[in-house]
JSON list of C-alpha atoms in Angstrom, two decimals:
[
{"chain": "A", "resi": 1, "resn": "UNK", "atom": "CA", "xyz": [16.31, 13.01, 70.77]},
{"chain": "A", "resi": 2, "resn": "UNK", "atom": "CA", "xyz": [17.99, 16.37, 71.27]},
{"chain": "A", "resi": 3, "resn": "UNK", "atom": "CA", "xyz": [14.74, 18.16, 70.37]},
{"chain": "A", "resi": 4, "resn": "UNK", "atom": "CA", "xyz": [12.79, 16.10, 72.90]},
{"chain": "A", "resi": 5, "resn": "UNK", "atom": "CA", "xyz": [15.27, 17.05, 75.65]},
{"chain": "A", "resi": 6, "resn": "UNK", "atom": "CA", "xyz": [15.05, 20.70, 74.65]},
{"chain": "A", "resi": 7, "resn": "UNK", "atom": "CA", "xyz": [11.27, 20.61, 74.77]},
{"chain": "A", "resi": 8, "resn": "UNK", "atom": "CA", "xyz": [11.27, 18.82, 78.13]},
{"chain": "A", "resi": 9, "resn": "UNK", "atom": "CA", "xyz": [13.77, 21.33, 79.52]},
{"chain": "A", "resi": 10, "resn": "UNK", "atom": "CA", "xyz": [11.60, 24.21, 78.28]},
{"chain": "A", "resi": 11, "resn": "UNK", "atom": "CA", "xyz": [8.53, 22.71, 79.99]},
{"chain": "A", "resi": 12, "resn": "UNK", "atom": "CA", "xyz": [10.49, 22.21, 83.21]},
{"chain": "A", "resi": 13, "resn": "UNK", "atom": "CA", "xyz": [11.54, 25.86, 83.21]},
{"chain": "A", "resi": 14, "resn": "UNK", "atom": "CA", "xyz": [7.99, 26.97, 82.36]},
{"chain": "A", "resi": 15, "resn": "UNK", "atom": "CA", "xyz": [6.47, 24.99, 85.25]},
{"chain": "A", "resi": 16, "resn": "UNK", "atom": "CA", "xyz": [9.15, 26.20, 87.67]},
{"chain": "A", "resi": 17, "resn": "UNK", "atom": "CA", "xyz": [8.49, 29.84, 86.74]},
{"chain": "A", "resi": 18, "resn": "UNK", "atom": "CA", "xyz": [4.71, 29.34, 86.89]},
{"chain": "A", "resi": 19, "resn": "UNK", "atom": "CA", "xyz": [5.00, 27.72, 90.32]},
{"chain": "A", "resi": 20, "resn": "UNK", "atom": "CA", "xyz": [7.13, 30.57, 91.64]},
{"chain": "A", "resi": 21, "resn": "UNK", "atom": "CA", "xyz": [4.71, 33.18, 90.29]},
{"chain": "A", "resi": 22, "resn": "UNK", "atom": "CA", "xyz": [1.77, 31.35, 91.84]},
{"chain": "A", "resi": 23, "resn": "UNK", "atom": "CA", "xyz": [3.52, 31.34, 95.22]},
{"chain": "A", "resi": 24, "resn": "UNK", "atom": "CA", "xyz": [4.27, 35.07, 94.96]},
{"chain": "A", "resi": 25, "resn": "UNK", "atom": "CA", "xyz": [0.67, 35.80, 93.99]},
{"chain": "A", "resi": 26, "resn": "UNK", "atom": "CA", "xyz": [-0.57, 33.77, 96.93]},
{"chain": "A", "resi": 27, "resn": "UNK", "atom": "CA", "xyz": [1.61, 35.84, 99.29]},
{"chain": "A", "resi": 28, "resn": "UNK", "atom": "CA", "xyz": [0.37, 39.11, 97.82]},
{"chain": "A", "resi": 29, "resn": "UNK", "atom": "CA", "xyz": [-3.32, 38.16, 97.69]},
{"chain": "A", "resi": 30, "resn": "UNK", "atom": "CA", "xyz": [-5.16, 38.65, 100.98]},
{"chain": "A", "resi": 31, "resn": "UNK", "atom": "CA", "xyz": [-6.69, 35.51, 102.37]},
{"chain": "A", "resi": 32, "resn": "UNK", "atom": "CA", "xyz": [-10.34, 35.33, 101.32]},
{"chain": "A", "resi": 33, "resn": "UNK", "atom": "CA", "xyz": [-11.33, 33.90, 104.68]},
{"chain": "A", "resi": 34, "resn": "UNK", "atom": "CA", "xyz": [-9.65, 36.82, 106.45]},
{"chain": "A", "resi": 35, "resn": "UNK", "atom": "CA", "xyz": [-11.37, 39.31, 104.16]},
{"chain": "A", "resi": 36, "resn": "UNK", "atom": "CA", "xyz": [-14.74, 37.64, 104.76]},
{"chain": "A", "resi": 37, "resn": "UNK", "atom": "CA", "xyz": [-14.16, 37.66, 108.52]},
{"chain": "A", "resi": 38, "resn": "UNK", "atom": "CA", "xyz": [-13.29, 41.37, 108.41]},
{"chain": "A", "resi": 39, "resn": "UNK", "atom": "CA", "xyz": [-16.43, 42.13, 106.40]},
{"chain": "A", "resi": 40, "resn": "UNK", "atom": "CA", "xyz": [-18.59, 40.18, 108.81]},
{"chain": "A", "resi": 41, "resn": "UNK", "atom": "CA", "xyz": [-16.92, 41.89, 111.75]},
{"chain": "A", "resi": 42, "resn": "UNK", "atom": "CA", "xyz": [-17.69, 45.34, 110.31]},
{"chain": "A", "resi": 43, "resn": "UNK", "atom": "CA", "xyz": [-21.26, 44.36, 109.50]},
{"chain": "A", "resi": 44, "resn": "UNK", "atom": "CA", "xyz": [-21.80, 43.03, 113.03]},
{"chain": "A", "resi": 45, "resn": "UNK", "atom": "CA", "xyz": [-20.12, 46.02, 114.68]},
{"chain": "A", "resi": 46, "resn": "UNK", "atom": "CA", "xyz": [-22.32, 48.42, 112.72]},
{"chain": "A", "resi": 47, "resn": "UNK", "atom": "CA", "xyz": [-25.44, 46.30, 113.30]},
{"chain": "A", "resi": 48, "resn": "UNK", "atom": "CA", "xyz": [-26.45, 46.65, 109.66]},
{"chain": "A", "resi": 49, "resn": "UNK", "atom": "CA", "xyz": [-29.99, 45.94, 108.54]},
{"chain": "A", "resi": 50, "resn": "UNK", "atom": "CA", "xyz": [-30.43, 43.37, 105.74]},
{"chain": "A", "resi": 51, "resn": "UNK", "atom": "CA", "xyz": [-30.99, 46.24, 103.30]},
{"chain": "A", "resi": 52, "resn": "UNK", "atom": "CA", "xyz": [-27.82, 48.00, 104.46]},
{"chain": "A", "resi": 53, "resn": "UNK", "atom": "CA", "xyz": [-25.83, 44.75, 104.16]},
{"chain": "A", "resi": 54, "resn": "UNK", "atom": "CA", "xyz": [-26.97, 44.37, 100.56]},
{"chain": "A", "resi": 55, "resn": "UNK", "atom": "CA", "xyz": [-26.00, 47.96, 99.76]},
{"chain": "A", "resi": 56, "resn": "UNK", "atom": "CA", "xyz": [-22.63, 47.65, 101.54]},
{"chain": "A", "resi": 57, "resn": "UNK", "atom": "CA", "xyz": [-21.84, 44.46, 99.62]},
{"chain": "A", "resi": 58, "resn": "UNK", "atom": "CA", "xyz": [-22.61, 46.25, 96.35]},
{"chain": "A", "resi": 59, "resn": "UNK", "atom": "CA", "xyz": [-20.39, 49.18, 97.34]},
{"chain": "A", "resi": 60, "resn": "UNK", "atom": "CA", "xyz": [-17.55, 46.85, 98.34]},
{"chain": "A", "resi": 61, "resn": "UNK", "atom": "CA", "xyz": [-17.75, 44.98, 95.06]},
{"chain": "A", "resi": 62, "resn": "UNK", "atom": "CA", "xyz": [-17.92, 48.18, 93.02]},
{"chain": "A", "resi": 63, "resn": "UNK", "atom": "CA", "xyz": [-14.82, 49.68, 94.61]},
{"chain": "A", "resi": 64, "resn": "UNK", "atom": "CA", "xyz": [-12.79, 46.47, 94.61]},
{"chain": "A", "resi": 65, "resn": "UNK", "atom": "CA", "xyz": [-13.31, 46.36, 90.85]},
{"chain": "A", "resi": 66, "resn": "UNK", "atom": "CA", "xyz": [-12.41, 50.04, 90.48]},
{"chain": "A", "resi": 67, "resn": "UNK", "atom": "CA", "xyz": [-9.27, 49.54, 92.57]},
{"chain": "A", "resi": 68, "resn": "UNK", "atom": "CA", "xyz": [-8.19, 46.61, 90.39]},
{"chain": "A", "resi": 69, "resn": "UNK", "atom": "CA", "xyz": [-8.38, 48.90, 87.38]},
{"chain": "A", "resi": 70, "resn": "UNK", "atom": "CA", "xyz": [-5.74, 51.16, 88.96]},
{"chain": "A", "resi": 71, "resn": "UNK", "atom": "CA", "xyz": [-2.94, 48.60, 88.69]},
{"chain": "A", "resi": 72, "resn": "UNK", "atom": "CA", "xyz": [-1.10, 50.46, 85.94]},
{"chain": "A", "resi": 73, "resn": "UNK", "atom": "CA", "xyz": [0.60, 53.84, 85.84]},
{"chain": "A", "resi": 74, "resn": "UNK", "atom": "CA", "xyz": [2.93, 55.77, 88.11]},
{"chain": "A", "resi": 75, "resn": "UNK", "atom": "CA", "xyz": [2.90, 54.90, 91.80]},
{"chain": "A", "resi": 76, "resn": "UNK", "atom": "CA", "xyz": [2.09, 58.45, 92.95]},
{"chain": "A", "resi": 77, "resn": "UNK", "atom": "CA", "xyz": [-0.70, 58.78, 90.41]},
{"chain": "A", "resi": 78, "resn": "UNK", "atom": "CA", "xyz": [-2.22, 55.44, 91.50]},
{"chain": "A", "resi": 79, "resn": "UNK", "atom": "CA", "xyz": [-2.02, 56.58, 95.13]},
{"chain": "A", "resi": 80, "resn": "UNK", "atom": "CA", "xyz": [-3.92, 59.78, 94.29]},
{"chain": "A", "resi": 81, "resn": "UNK", "atom": "CA", "xyz": [-6.51, 57.82, 92.34]},
{"chain": "A", "resi": 82, "resn": "UNK", "atom": "CA", "xyz": [-6.88, 55.34, 95.20]},
{"chain": "A", "resi": 83, "resn": "UNK", "atom": "CA", "xyz": [-7.40, 58.16, 97.68]},
{"chain": "A", "resi": 84, "resn": "UNK", "atom": "CA", "xyz": [-10.09, 59.63, 95.41]},
{"chain": "A", "resi": 85, "resn": "UNK", "atom": "CA", "xyz": [-11.75, 56.19, 95.27]},
{"chain": "A", "resi": 86, "resn": "UNK", "atom": "CA", "xyz": [-11.69, 55.99, 99.08]},
{"chain": "A", "resi": 87, "resn": "UNK", "atom": "CA", "xyz": [-13.36, 59.39, 99.35]},
{"chain": "A", "resi": 88, "resn": "UNK", "atom": "CA", "xyz": [-15.98, 58.41, 96.76]},
{"chain": "A", "resi": 89, "resn": "UNK", "atom": "CA", "xyz": [-16.63, 55.10, 98.54]},
{"chain": "A", "resi": 90, "resn": "UNK", "atom": "CA", "xyz": [-16.89, 56.81, 101.92]},
{"chain": "A", "resi": 91, "resn": "UNK", "atom": "CA", "xyz": [-19.52, 59.19, 100.56]},
{"chain": "A", "resi": 92, "resn": "UNK", "atom": "CA", "xyz": [-21.58, 56.23, 99.34]},
{"chain": "A", "resi": 93, "resn": "UNK", "atom": "CA", "xyz": [-21.15, 54.38, 102.63]},
{"chain": "A", "resi": 94, "resn": "UNK", "atom": "CA", "xyz": [-22.12, 57.48, 104.59]},
{"chain": "A", "resi": 95, "resn": "UNK", "atom": "CA", "xyz": [-25.31, 57.79, 102.53]},
{"chain": "A", "resi": 96, "resn": "UNK", "atom": "CA", "xyz": [-26.58, 54.37, 103.65]},
{"chain": "A", "resi": 97, "resn": "UNK", "atom": "CA", "xyz": [-25.49, 54.44, 107.29]},
{"chain": "A", "resi": 98, "resn": "UNK", "atom": "CA", "xyz": [-26.93, 56.30, 110.23]},
{"chain": "A", "resi": 99, "resn": "UNK", "atom": "CA", "xyz": [-24.72, 58.96, 111.81]},
{"chain": "A", "resi": 100, "resn": "UNK", "atom": "CA", "xyz": [-23.82, 56.62, 114.69]},
{"chain": "A", "resi": 101, "resn": "UNK", "atom": "CA", "xyz": [-23.04, 53.73, 112.33]},
{"chain": "A", "resi": 102, "resn": "UNK", "atom": "CA", "xyz": [-20.82, 55.97, 110.23]},
{"chain": "A", "resi": 103, "resn": "UNK", "atom": "CA", "xyz": [-18.87, 57.09, 113.31]},
{"chain": "A", "resi": 104, "resn": "UNK", "atom": "CA", "xyz": [-18.33, 53.42, 114.21]},
{"chain": "A", "resi": 105, "resn": "UNK", "atom": "CA", "xyz": [-17.31, 52.70, 110.62]},
{"chain": "A", "resi": 106, "resn": "UNK", "atom": "CA", "xyz": [-14.65, 55.43, 110.72]},
{"chain": "A", "resi": 107, "resn": "UNK", "atom": "CA", "xyz": [-13.35, 54.23, 114.09]},
{"chain": "A", "resi": 108, "resn": "UNK", "atom": "CA", "xyz": [-13.24, 50.62, 112.90]},
{"chain": "A", "resi": 109, "resn": "UNK", "atom": "CA", "xyz": [-11.29, 51.68, 109.82]},
{"chain": "A", "resi": 110, "resn": "UNK", "atom": "CA", "xyz": [-8.80, 53.70, 111.89]},
{"chain": "A", "resi": 111, "resn": "UNK", "atom": "CA", "xyz": [-8.28, 50.71, 114.17]},
{"chain": "A", "resi": 112, "resn": "UNK", "atom": "CA", "xyz": [-7.78, 48.39, 111.21]},
{"chain": "A", "resi": 113, "resn": "UNK", "atom": "CA", "xyz": [-5.34, 50.82, 109.60]},
{"chain": "A", "resi": 114, "resn": "UNK", "atom": "CA", "xyz": [-3.26, 50.87, 112.78]},
{"chain": "A", "resi": 115, "resn": "UNK", "atom": "CA", "xyz": [-3.27, 47.05, 112.93]},
{"chain": "A", "resi": 116, "resn": "UNK", "atom": "CA", "xyz": [-2.03, 46.88, 109.34]},
{"chain": "A", "resi": 117, "resn": "UNK", "atom": "CA", "xyz": [0.63, 49.49, 110.06]},
{"chain": "A", "resi": 118, "resn": "UNK", "atom": "CA", "xyz": [1.86, 47.46, 113.05]},
{"chain": "A", "resi": 119, "resn": "UNK", "atom": "CA", "xyz": [1.99, 44.24, 110.99]},
{"chain": "A", "resi": 120, "resn": "UNK", "atom": "CA", "xyz": [3.95, 45.99, 108.25]},
{"chain": "A", "resi": 121, "resn": "UNK", "atom": "CA", "xyz": [6.41, 47.31, 110.83]},
{"chain": "A", "resi": 122, "resn": "UNK", "atom": "CA", "xyz": [6.84, 43.79, 112.25]},
{"chain": "A", "resi": 123, "resn": "UNK", "atom": "CA", "xyz": [7.54, 42.42, 108.76]},
{"chain": "A", "resi": 124, "resn": "UNK", "atom": "CA", "xyz": [10.13, 45.15, 108.17]},
{"chain": "A", "resi": 125, "resn": "UNK", "atom": "CA", "xyz": [11.86, 44.24, 111.42]},
{"chain": "A", "resi": 126, "resn": "UNK", "atom": "CA", "xyz": [11.83, 40.54, 110.47]},
{"chain": "A", "resi": 127, "resn": "UNK", "atom": "CA", "xyz": [13.45, 41.32, 107.11]},
{"chain": "A", "resi": 128, "resn": "UNK", "atom": "CA", "xyz": [16.18, 43.34, 108.79]},
{"chain": "A", "resi": 129, "resn": "UNK", "atom": "CA", "xyz": [17.00, 40.49, 111.16]}
]
């Protein structure tokens, strides 16, 4: 009977830890619907052709996978690697867009970066309060 209780207690702890980790992962993982909406917004803003959309989707997928591979190592080293990936991605994006589309792409990204910065600042303020 004691062994059964021990096993049940171990399972209870395991499920509690797994549930907590799942909740933390959910908080850290961007909402797929939000990501899809952002992608569609960029595509619409740039007025991409069907061929450009296909190429942009391939570029997005390629660099999301490369970014996932950077999850280990020193923080500063990962940051440098991520910046290099951004530059590499931008060169590929630039090669498929017209000059005007690329200018819009850069402006859209700057705007998005500012929005993210503002949200992060709001979260910091909420944590302080």
